[in-house]
CSV table of C-alpha atoms in Angstrom, one decimal:
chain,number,residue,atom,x,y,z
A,29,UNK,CA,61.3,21.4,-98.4
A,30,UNK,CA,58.0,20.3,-99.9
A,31,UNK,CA,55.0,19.1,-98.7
A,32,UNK,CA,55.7,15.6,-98.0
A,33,UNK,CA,57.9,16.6,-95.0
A,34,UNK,CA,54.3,17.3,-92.8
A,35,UNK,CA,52.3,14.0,-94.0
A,36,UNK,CA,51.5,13.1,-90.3
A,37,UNK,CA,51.4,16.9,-89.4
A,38,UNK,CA,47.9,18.5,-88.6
A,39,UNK,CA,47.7,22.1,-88.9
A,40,UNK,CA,46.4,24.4,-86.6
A,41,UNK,CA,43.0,26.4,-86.9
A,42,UNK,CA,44.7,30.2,-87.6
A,43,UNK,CA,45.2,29.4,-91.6
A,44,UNK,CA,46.6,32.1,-94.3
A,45,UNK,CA,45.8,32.2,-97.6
A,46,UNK,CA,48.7,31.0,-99.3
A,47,UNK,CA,49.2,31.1,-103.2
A,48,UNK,CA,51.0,27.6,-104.2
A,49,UNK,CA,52.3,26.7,-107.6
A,50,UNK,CA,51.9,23.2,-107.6
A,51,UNK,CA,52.8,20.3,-110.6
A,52,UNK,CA,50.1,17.8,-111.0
A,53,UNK,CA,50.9,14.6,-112.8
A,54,UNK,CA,49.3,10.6,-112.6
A,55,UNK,CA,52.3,8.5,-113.3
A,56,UNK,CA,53.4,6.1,-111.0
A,57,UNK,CA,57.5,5.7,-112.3
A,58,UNK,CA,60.4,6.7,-110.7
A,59,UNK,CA,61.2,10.5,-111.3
A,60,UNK,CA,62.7,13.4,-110.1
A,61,UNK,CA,61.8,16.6,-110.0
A,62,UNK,CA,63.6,20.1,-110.6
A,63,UNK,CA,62.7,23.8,-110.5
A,64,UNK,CA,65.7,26.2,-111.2
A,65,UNK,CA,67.7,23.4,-111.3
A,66,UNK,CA,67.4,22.5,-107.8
A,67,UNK,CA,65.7,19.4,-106.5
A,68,UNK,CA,62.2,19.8,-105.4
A,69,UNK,CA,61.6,16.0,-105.3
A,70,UNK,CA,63.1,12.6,-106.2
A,71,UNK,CA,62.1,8.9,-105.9
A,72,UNK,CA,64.0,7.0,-107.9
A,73,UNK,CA,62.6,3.4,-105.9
A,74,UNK,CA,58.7,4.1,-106.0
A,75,UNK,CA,57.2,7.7,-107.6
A,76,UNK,CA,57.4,11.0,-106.2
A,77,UNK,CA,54.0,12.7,-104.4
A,78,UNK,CA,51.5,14.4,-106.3
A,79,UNK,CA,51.1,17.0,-106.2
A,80,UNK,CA,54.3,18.3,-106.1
A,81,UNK,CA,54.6,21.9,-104.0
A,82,UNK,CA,57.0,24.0,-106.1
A,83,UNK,CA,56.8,27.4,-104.0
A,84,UNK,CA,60.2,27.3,-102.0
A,85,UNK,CA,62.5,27.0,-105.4
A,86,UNK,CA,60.9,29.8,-107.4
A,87,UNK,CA,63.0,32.3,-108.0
A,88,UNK,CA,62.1,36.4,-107.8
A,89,UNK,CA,61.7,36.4,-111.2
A,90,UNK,CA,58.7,35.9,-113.6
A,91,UNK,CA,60.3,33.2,-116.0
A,92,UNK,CA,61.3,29.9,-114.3
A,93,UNK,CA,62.5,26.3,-115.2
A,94,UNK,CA,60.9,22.9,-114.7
A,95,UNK,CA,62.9,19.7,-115.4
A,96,UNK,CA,61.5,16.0,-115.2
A,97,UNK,CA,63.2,12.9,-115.6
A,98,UNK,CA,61.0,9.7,-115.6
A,99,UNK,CA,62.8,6.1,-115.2
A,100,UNK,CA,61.1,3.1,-116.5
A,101,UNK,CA,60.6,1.4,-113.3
A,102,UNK,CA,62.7,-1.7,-114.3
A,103,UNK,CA,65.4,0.8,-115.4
A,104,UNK,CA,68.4,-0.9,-113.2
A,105,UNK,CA,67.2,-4.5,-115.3
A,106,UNK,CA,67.1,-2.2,-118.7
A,107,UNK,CA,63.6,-1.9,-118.7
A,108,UNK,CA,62.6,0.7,-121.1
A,109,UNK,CA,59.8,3.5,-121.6
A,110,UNK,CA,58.1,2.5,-125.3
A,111,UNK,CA,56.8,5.2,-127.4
A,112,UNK,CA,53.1,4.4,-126.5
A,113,UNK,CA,53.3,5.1,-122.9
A,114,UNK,CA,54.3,8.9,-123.6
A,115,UNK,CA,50.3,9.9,-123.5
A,116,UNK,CA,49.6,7.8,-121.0
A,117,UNK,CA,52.8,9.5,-119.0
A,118,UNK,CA,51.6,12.8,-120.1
A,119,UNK,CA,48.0,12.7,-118.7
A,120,UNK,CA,47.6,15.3,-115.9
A,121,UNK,CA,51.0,16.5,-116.6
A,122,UNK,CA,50.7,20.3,-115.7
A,123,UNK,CA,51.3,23.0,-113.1
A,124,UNK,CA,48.9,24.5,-111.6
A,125,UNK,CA,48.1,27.5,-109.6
A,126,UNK,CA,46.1,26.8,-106.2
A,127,UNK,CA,44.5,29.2,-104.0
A,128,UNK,CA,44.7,27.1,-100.5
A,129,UNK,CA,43.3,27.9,-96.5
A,130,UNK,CA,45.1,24.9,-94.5
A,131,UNK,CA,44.1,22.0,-96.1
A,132,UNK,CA,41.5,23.3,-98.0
A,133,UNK,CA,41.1,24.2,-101.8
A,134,UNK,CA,39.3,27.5,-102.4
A,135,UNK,CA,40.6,27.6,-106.2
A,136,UNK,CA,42.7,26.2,-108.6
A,137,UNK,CA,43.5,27.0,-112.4
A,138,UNK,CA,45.8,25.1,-114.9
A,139,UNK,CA,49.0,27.6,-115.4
A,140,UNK,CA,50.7,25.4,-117.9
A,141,UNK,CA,50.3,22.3,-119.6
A,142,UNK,CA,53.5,20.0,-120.1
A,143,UNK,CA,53.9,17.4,-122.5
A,144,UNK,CA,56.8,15.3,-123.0
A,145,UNK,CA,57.3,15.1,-126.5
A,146,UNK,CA,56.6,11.7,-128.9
A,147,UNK,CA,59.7,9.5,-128.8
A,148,UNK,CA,60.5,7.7,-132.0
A,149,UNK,CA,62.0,4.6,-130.2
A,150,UNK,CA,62.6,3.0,-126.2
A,151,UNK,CA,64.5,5.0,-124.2
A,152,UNK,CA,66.0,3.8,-120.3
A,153,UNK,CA,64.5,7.4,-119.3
A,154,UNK,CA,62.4,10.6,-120.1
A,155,UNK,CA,64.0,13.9,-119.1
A,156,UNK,CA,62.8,17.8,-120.7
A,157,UNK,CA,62.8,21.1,-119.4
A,158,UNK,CA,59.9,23.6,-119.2
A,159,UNK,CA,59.8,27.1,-119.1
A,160,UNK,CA,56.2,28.7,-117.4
A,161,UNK,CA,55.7,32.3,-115.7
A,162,UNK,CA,54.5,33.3,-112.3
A,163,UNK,CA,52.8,35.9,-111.4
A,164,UNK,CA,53.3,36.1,-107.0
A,165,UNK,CA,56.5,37.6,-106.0
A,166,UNK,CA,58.9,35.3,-103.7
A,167,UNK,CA,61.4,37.2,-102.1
A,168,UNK,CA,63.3,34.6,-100.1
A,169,UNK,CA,66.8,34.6,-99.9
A,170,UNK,CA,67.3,31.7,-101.8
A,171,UNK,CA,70.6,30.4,-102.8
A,172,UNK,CA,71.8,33.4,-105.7
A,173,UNK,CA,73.9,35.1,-102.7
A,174,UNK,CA,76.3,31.9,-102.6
A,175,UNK,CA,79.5,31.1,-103.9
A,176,UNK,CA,80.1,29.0,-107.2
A,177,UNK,CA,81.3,25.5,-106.0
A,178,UNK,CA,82.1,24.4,-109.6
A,179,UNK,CA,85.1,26.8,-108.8
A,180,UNK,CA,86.0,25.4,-105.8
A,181,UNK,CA,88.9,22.7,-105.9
A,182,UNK,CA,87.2,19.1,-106.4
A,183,UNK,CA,89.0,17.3,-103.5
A,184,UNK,CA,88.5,20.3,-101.0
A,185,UNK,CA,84.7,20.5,-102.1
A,186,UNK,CA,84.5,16.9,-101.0
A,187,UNK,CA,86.0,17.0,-97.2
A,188,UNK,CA,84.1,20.3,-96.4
A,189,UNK,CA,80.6,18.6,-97.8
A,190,UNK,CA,80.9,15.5,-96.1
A,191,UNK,CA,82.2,17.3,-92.9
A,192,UNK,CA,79.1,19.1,-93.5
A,193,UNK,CA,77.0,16.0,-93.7
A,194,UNK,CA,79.0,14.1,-90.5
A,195,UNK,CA,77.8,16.9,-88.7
A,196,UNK,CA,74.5,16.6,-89.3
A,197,UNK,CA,74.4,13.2,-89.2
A,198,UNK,CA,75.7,13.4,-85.7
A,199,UNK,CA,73.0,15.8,-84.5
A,200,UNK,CA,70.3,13.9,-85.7
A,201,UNK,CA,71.9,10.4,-84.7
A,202,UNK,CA,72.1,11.9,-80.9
A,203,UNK,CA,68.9,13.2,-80.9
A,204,UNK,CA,69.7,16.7,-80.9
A,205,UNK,CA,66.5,18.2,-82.8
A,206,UNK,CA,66.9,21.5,-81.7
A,207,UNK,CA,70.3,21.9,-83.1
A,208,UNK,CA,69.4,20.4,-86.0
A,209,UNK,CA,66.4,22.9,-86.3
A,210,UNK,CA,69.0,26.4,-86.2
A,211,UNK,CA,70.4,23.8,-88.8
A,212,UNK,CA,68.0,24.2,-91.6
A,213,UNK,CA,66.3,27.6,-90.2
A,214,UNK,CA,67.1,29.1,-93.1
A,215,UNK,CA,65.5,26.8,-95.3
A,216,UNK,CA,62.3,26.2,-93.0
A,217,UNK,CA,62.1,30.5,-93.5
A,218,UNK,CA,61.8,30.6,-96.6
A,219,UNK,CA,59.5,27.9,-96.5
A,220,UNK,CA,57.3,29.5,-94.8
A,221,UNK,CA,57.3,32.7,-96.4
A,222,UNK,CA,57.0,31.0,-99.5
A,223,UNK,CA,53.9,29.2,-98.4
A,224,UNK,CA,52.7,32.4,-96.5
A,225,UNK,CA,52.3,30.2,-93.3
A,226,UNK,CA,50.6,32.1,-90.3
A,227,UNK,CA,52.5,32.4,-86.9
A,228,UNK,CA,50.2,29.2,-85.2
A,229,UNK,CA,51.3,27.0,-88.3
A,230,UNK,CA,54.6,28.4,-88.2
A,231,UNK,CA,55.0,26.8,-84.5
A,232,UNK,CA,52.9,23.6,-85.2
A,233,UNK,CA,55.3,22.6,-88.1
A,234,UNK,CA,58.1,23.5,-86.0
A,235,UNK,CA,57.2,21.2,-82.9
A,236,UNK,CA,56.2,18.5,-85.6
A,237,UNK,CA,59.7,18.7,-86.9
A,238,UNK,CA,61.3,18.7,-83.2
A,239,UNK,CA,59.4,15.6,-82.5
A,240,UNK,CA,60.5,14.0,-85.4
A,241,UNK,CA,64.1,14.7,-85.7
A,242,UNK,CA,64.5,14.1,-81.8
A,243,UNK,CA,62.9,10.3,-82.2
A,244,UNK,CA,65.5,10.0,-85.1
A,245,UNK,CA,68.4,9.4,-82.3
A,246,UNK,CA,70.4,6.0,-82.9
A,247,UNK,CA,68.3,5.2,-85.8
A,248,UNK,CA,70.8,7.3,-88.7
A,249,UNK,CA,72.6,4.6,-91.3
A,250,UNK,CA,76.1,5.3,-92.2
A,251,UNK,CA,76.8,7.9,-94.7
A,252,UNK,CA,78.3,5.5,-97.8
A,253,UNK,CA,77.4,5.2,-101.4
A,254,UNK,CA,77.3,8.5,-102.5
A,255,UNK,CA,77.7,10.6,-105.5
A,256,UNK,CA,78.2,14.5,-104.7
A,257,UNK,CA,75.5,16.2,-107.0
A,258,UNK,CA,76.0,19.8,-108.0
A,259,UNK,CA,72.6,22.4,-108.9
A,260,UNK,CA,71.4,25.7,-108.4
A,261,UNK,CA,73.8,26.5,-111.7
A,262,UNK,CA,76.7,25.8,-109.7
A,263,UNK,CA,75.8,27.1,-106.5
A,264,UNK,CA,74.2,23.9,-104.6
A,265,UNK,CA,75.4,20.9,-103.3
A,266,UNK,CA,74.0,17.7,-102.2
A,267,UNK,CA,75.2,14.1,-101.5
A,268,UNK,CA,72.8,11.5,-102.8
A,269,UNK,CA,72.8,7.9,-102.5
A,270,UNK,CA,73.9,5.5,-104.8
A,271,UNK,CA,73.2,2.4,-103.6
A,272,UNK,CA,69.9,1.0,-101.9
A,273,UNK,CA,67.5,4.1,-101.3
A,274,UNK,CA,69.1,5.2,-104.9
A,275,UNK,CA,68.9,9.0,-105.0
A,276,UNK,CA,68.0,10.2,-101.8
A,277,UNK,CA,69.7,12.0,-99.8
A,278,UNK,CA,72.3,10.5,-97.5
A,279,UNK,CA,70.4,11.5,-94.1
A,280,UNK,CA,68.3,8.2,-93.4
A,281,UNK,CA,66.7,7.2,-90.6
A,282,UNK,CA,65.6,3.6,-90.2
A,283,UNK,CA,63.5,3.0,-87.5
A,284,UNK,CA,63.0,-1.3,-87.3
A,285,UNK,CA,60.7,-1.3,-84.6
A,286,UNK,CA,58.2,0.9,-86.0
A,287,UNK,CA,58.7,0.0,-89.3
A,288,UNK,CA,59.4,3.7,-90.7
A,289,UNK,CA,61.9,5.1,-93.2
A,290,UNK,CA,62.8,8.9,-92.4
A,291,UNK,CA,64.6,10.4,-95.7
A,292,UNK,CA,65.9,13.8,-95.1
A,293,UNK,CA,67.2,15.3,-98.6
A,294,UNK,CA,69.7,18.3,-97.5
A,295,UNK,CA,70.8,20.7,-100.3
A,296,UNK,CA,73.9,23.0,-99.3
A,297,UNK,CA,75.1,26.1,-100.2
A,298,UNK,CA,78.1,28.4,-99.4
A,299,UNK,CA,77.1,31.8,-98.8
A,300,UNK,CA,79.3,34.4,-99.9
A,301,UNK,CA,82.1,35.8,-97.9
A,302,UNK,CA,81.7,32.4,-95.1
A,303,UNK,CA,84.1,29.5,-95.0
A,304,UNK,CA,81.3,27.2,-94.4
A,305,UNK,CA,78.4,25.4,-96.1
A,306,UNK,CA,74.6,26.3,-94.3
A,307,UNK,CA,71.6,23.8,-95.5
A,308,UNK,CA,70.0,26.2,-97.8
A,309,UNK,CA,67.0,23.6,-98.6
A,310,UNK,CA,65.5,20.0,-97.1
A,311,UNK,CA,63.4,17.5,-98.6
A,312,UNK,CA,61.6,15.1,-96.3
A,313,UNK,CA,59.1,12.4,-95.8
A,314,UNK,CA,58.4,9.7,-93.7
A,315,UNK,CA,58.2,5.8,-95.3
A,316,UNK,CA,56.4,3.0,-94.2
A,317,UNK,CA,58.9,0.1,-95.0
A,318,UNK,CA,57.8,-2.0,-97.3
């Protein structure tokens, strides 16, 4: 989960001091976005948001991995990135450290420059890993308790992750936001601890998401075109789209009256010793249709 999941959500007056690692960048191409090989963000239509909140997918570790990919926005005509764009691509390019109260910046330091490095010819796309340290201690349970799918037979991975994703579907399709919330608990915990959210904001995100996911009844489109991504070094799963809405999740919502897109982005894991998958992670934000 990441930021842009709360862009019509006001917080509430008790604030904590979070720490939150956060990458900062200017371009406007199609990208995605990973930390410990898991996806923190992806638009692969417009741009991603900046900045881009990194906090839930750090691991308890000091060392961890940043991966971006950048599409020349005419990619699917065989537009290409030319060599002269890399420094304007590269401007702002860095994470950074932020010391924030609600919605308010008390600090904020440069951790790491990135730079993608000078390309000698066009290339379709732009993709590089970073390595940078942290320094804040996350102890969520993350997904390194969880079973390696990459073991799992391919044809059996398939039915239980799209059963997975039915089931969801269905919930959110009915209306049923509660269920839906015990749903991704797990992911909205860690979240939260992550972030260091207090008790009040804990609760005001919570009924924001309610509200949302319970106006999402009849409005879910049929889950086709997909590609069944694996991350989290094996221990992840996620079903993206292929089609229109390339590379986001297959949970969306489109609401024709009010002229909204709701993407929900639903990373699974299987914990060890369970027979079934548990959402682990969710990406969301909320469209105006264009």
């Amino acid at each position: 989960m990441n930021d842009t999941s709360a862009r019509e959500y006001k917080k509430p007056a008790q604030k904590n001091i979070s720490t939150r690692y956060m990458l900062n960048f200017e371009f406007s191409y199609p990208a995605e976005i990973l930390v410990n090989d898991m996806v923190a963000e992806i638009n692969l239509e417009n741009a991603p948001f900046s900045p881009c909140n990194l906090n839930a997918y750090l691991l308890d570790q000091k060392e961890q991995k940043i991966k971006i990919k950048i599409f020349h926005p005419d990619y699917l005509k065989g537009g290409l990135i030319q060599p002269e764009i890399i420094q304007k691509l590269n401007k702002e390019l860095a994470i950074y450290k932020y010391k924030i109260q609600g919605e308010d910046i008390l600090h904020m330091e440069e951790l790491k420059k990135i730079d993608f490095p000078d390309i000698k010819a066009a290339v379709p796309y732009l993709e590089y890993e970073w390595t940078f340290h942290i320094d804040t201690a996350f102890k969520t349970s993350g997904w390194s308790n969880a079973a390696d799918l990459s073991k799992m037979d391919k044809n059996l991975l398939k039915k239980e992750v799209l059963n997975k994703y039915e089931d969801l579907r269905a919930m959110l399709n009915k209306g049923e936001g509660a269920r839906f919330l015990k749903e991704i608990s797990t992911a909205n915990d860690d979240f939260f601890m992550s972030n260091s959210f207090s008790d009040a904001e804990k609760k005001a995100f919570v009924q924001h998401q309610l509200k949302t996911y319970h106006s999402l009844k009849g409005l879910l489109l049929p889950i086709e075109h997909y590609r069944i991504r694996m991350m989290g070094e094996g221990k992840v799963v996620a079903l993206e789209r292929v089609s229109r809405y390339k590379g986001q999740g297959v949970l969306v919502a489109a609401d024709k009256k009010g002229k909204k897109l709701y993407f929900n982005y639903v990373m699974l894991c299987k914990p060890l010793n369970s027979t079934s998958f548990k959402v682990i992670r969710i990406n969301s934000f909320i469209q105006d249709k264009i």
